[in-house]
Short mmCIF file of C-alpha atoms in Angstrom, two decimals:
data_model
loop_
_atom_site.label_atom_id
_atom_site.label_comp_id
_atom_site.label_asym_id
_atom_site.label_seq_id
_atom_site.Cartn_x
_atom_site.Cartn_y
_atom_site.Cartn_z
CA MET A 26 9.56 -36.32 46.94
CA GLU A 27 11.77 -34.64 44.14
CA ARG A 28 15.47 -35.88 44.11
CA LYS A 29 18.19 -33.14 44.23
CA LEU A 30 20.23 -32.53 41.51
CA THR A 31 23.80 -33.65 41.27
CA PRO A 32 26.82 -31.01 41.03
CA LYS A 33 27.42 -32.36 37.45
CA GLU A 34 23.79 -31.72 36.45
CA LYS A 35 23.86 -28.30 38.23
CA ARG A 36 26.86 -27.26 36.21
CA TYR A 37 25.36 -28.36 33.37
CA LEU A 38 22.00 -26.13 34.01
CA LYS A 39 24.38 -23.39 35.00
CA LYS A 40 26.14 -23.38 31.38
CA GLU A 41 22.70 -23.53 29.83
CA GLU A 42 21.81 -20.56 31.60
CA ALA A 43 24.98 -18.68 30.68
CA LYS A 44 24.42 -19.16 26.83
CA TRP A 45 20.65 -17.68 27.10
CA ASP A 46 21.91 -14.81 29.34
CA TYR A 47 24.72 -14.03 26.62
CA LEU A 48 22.07 -14.02 23.81
CA ILE A 49 19.62 -12.06 26.02
CA GLU A 50 22.36 -9.69 26.58
CA GLU A 51 23.16 -9.18 22.70
CA LEU A 52 20.04 -8.62 21.82
CA GLN A 53 19.15 -5.91 24.77
CA SER A 54 22.48 -4.15 23.76
CA GLY A 55 21.38 -3.98 20.09
CA ARG A 56 24.58 -5.83 18.56
CA LEU A 57 21.98 -8.87 17.74
CA ARG A 58 18.56 -8.16 16.09
CA PHE A 59 15.60 -10.40 16.18
CA GLY A 60 13.12 -10.22 13.28
CA GLY A 61 13.89 -9.04 9.90
CA TRP A 62 10.79 -9.70 8.01
CA PRO A 63 10.63 -7.39 4.69
CA SER A 64 8.27 -4.98 3.73
CA LYS A 65 7.57 -2.25 1.37
CA ALA A 66 9.26 0.29 3.80
CA GLY A 67 12.44 -2.00 4.45
CA ARG A 68 13.17 -4.59 7.09
CA HIS A 69 11.23 -4.45 10.42
CA TYR A 70 12.95 -5.76 13.51
CA VAL A 71 11.86 -6.47 16.99
CA SER A 72 12.83 -3.71 19.31
CA PRO A 73 15.95 -5.00 21.54
CA ASP A 74 13.68 -4.71 24.82
CA ALA A 75 10.81 -6.81 23.46
CA ALA A 76 13.11 -9.44 21.93
CA ALA A 77 15.11 -9.69 25.46
CA GLU A 78 11.89 -10.14 27.28
CA ALA A 79 10.63 -12.71 24.92
CA PHE A 80 13.76 -14.37 25.09
CA THR A 81 13.87 -14.32 28.93
CA ILE A 82 10.50 -16.24 28.81
CA PHE A 83 12.01 -18.83 26.72
CA LYS A 84 14.88 -19.24 28.51
CA ASN A 85 12.95 -19.83 31.66
CA ALA A 86 10.68 -22.10 29.96
CA ILE A 87 13.42 -24.17 28.51
CA LEU A 88 15.53 -24.67 31.78
CA ARG A 89 12.47 -25.63 33.54
CA ILE A 90 11.93 -28.42 30.99
CA LYS A 91 15.51 -29.35 30.85
CA LYS A 92 15.66 -29.68 34.79
CA GLU A 93 12.32 -31.92 34.79
CA GLU A 94 14.03 -34.31 32.16
CA ILE A 95 17.13 -34.39 34.03
CA ILE A 96 15.07 -35.22 37.54
CA ASN A 97 12.76 -37.81 35.53
CA GLY A 98 15.53 -39.38 33.80
CA LYS A 99 14.71 -38.54 30.13
#
């Protein structure tokens, strides 16, 4: 059986999630751009929606890994 998180650990994970949510919100609004590789036609950036979707996947994976590390004591 898996142990439960302490209130301190829950607060830590909520703060981590808030950081990612802020980053995703900035990407969706267009205030922050992702990409920027040069080409002959100028610089290319990933669309705001695609970047936000990718970072949402990253956020979920990272938070799951952090939670597992806390539970396993790493």
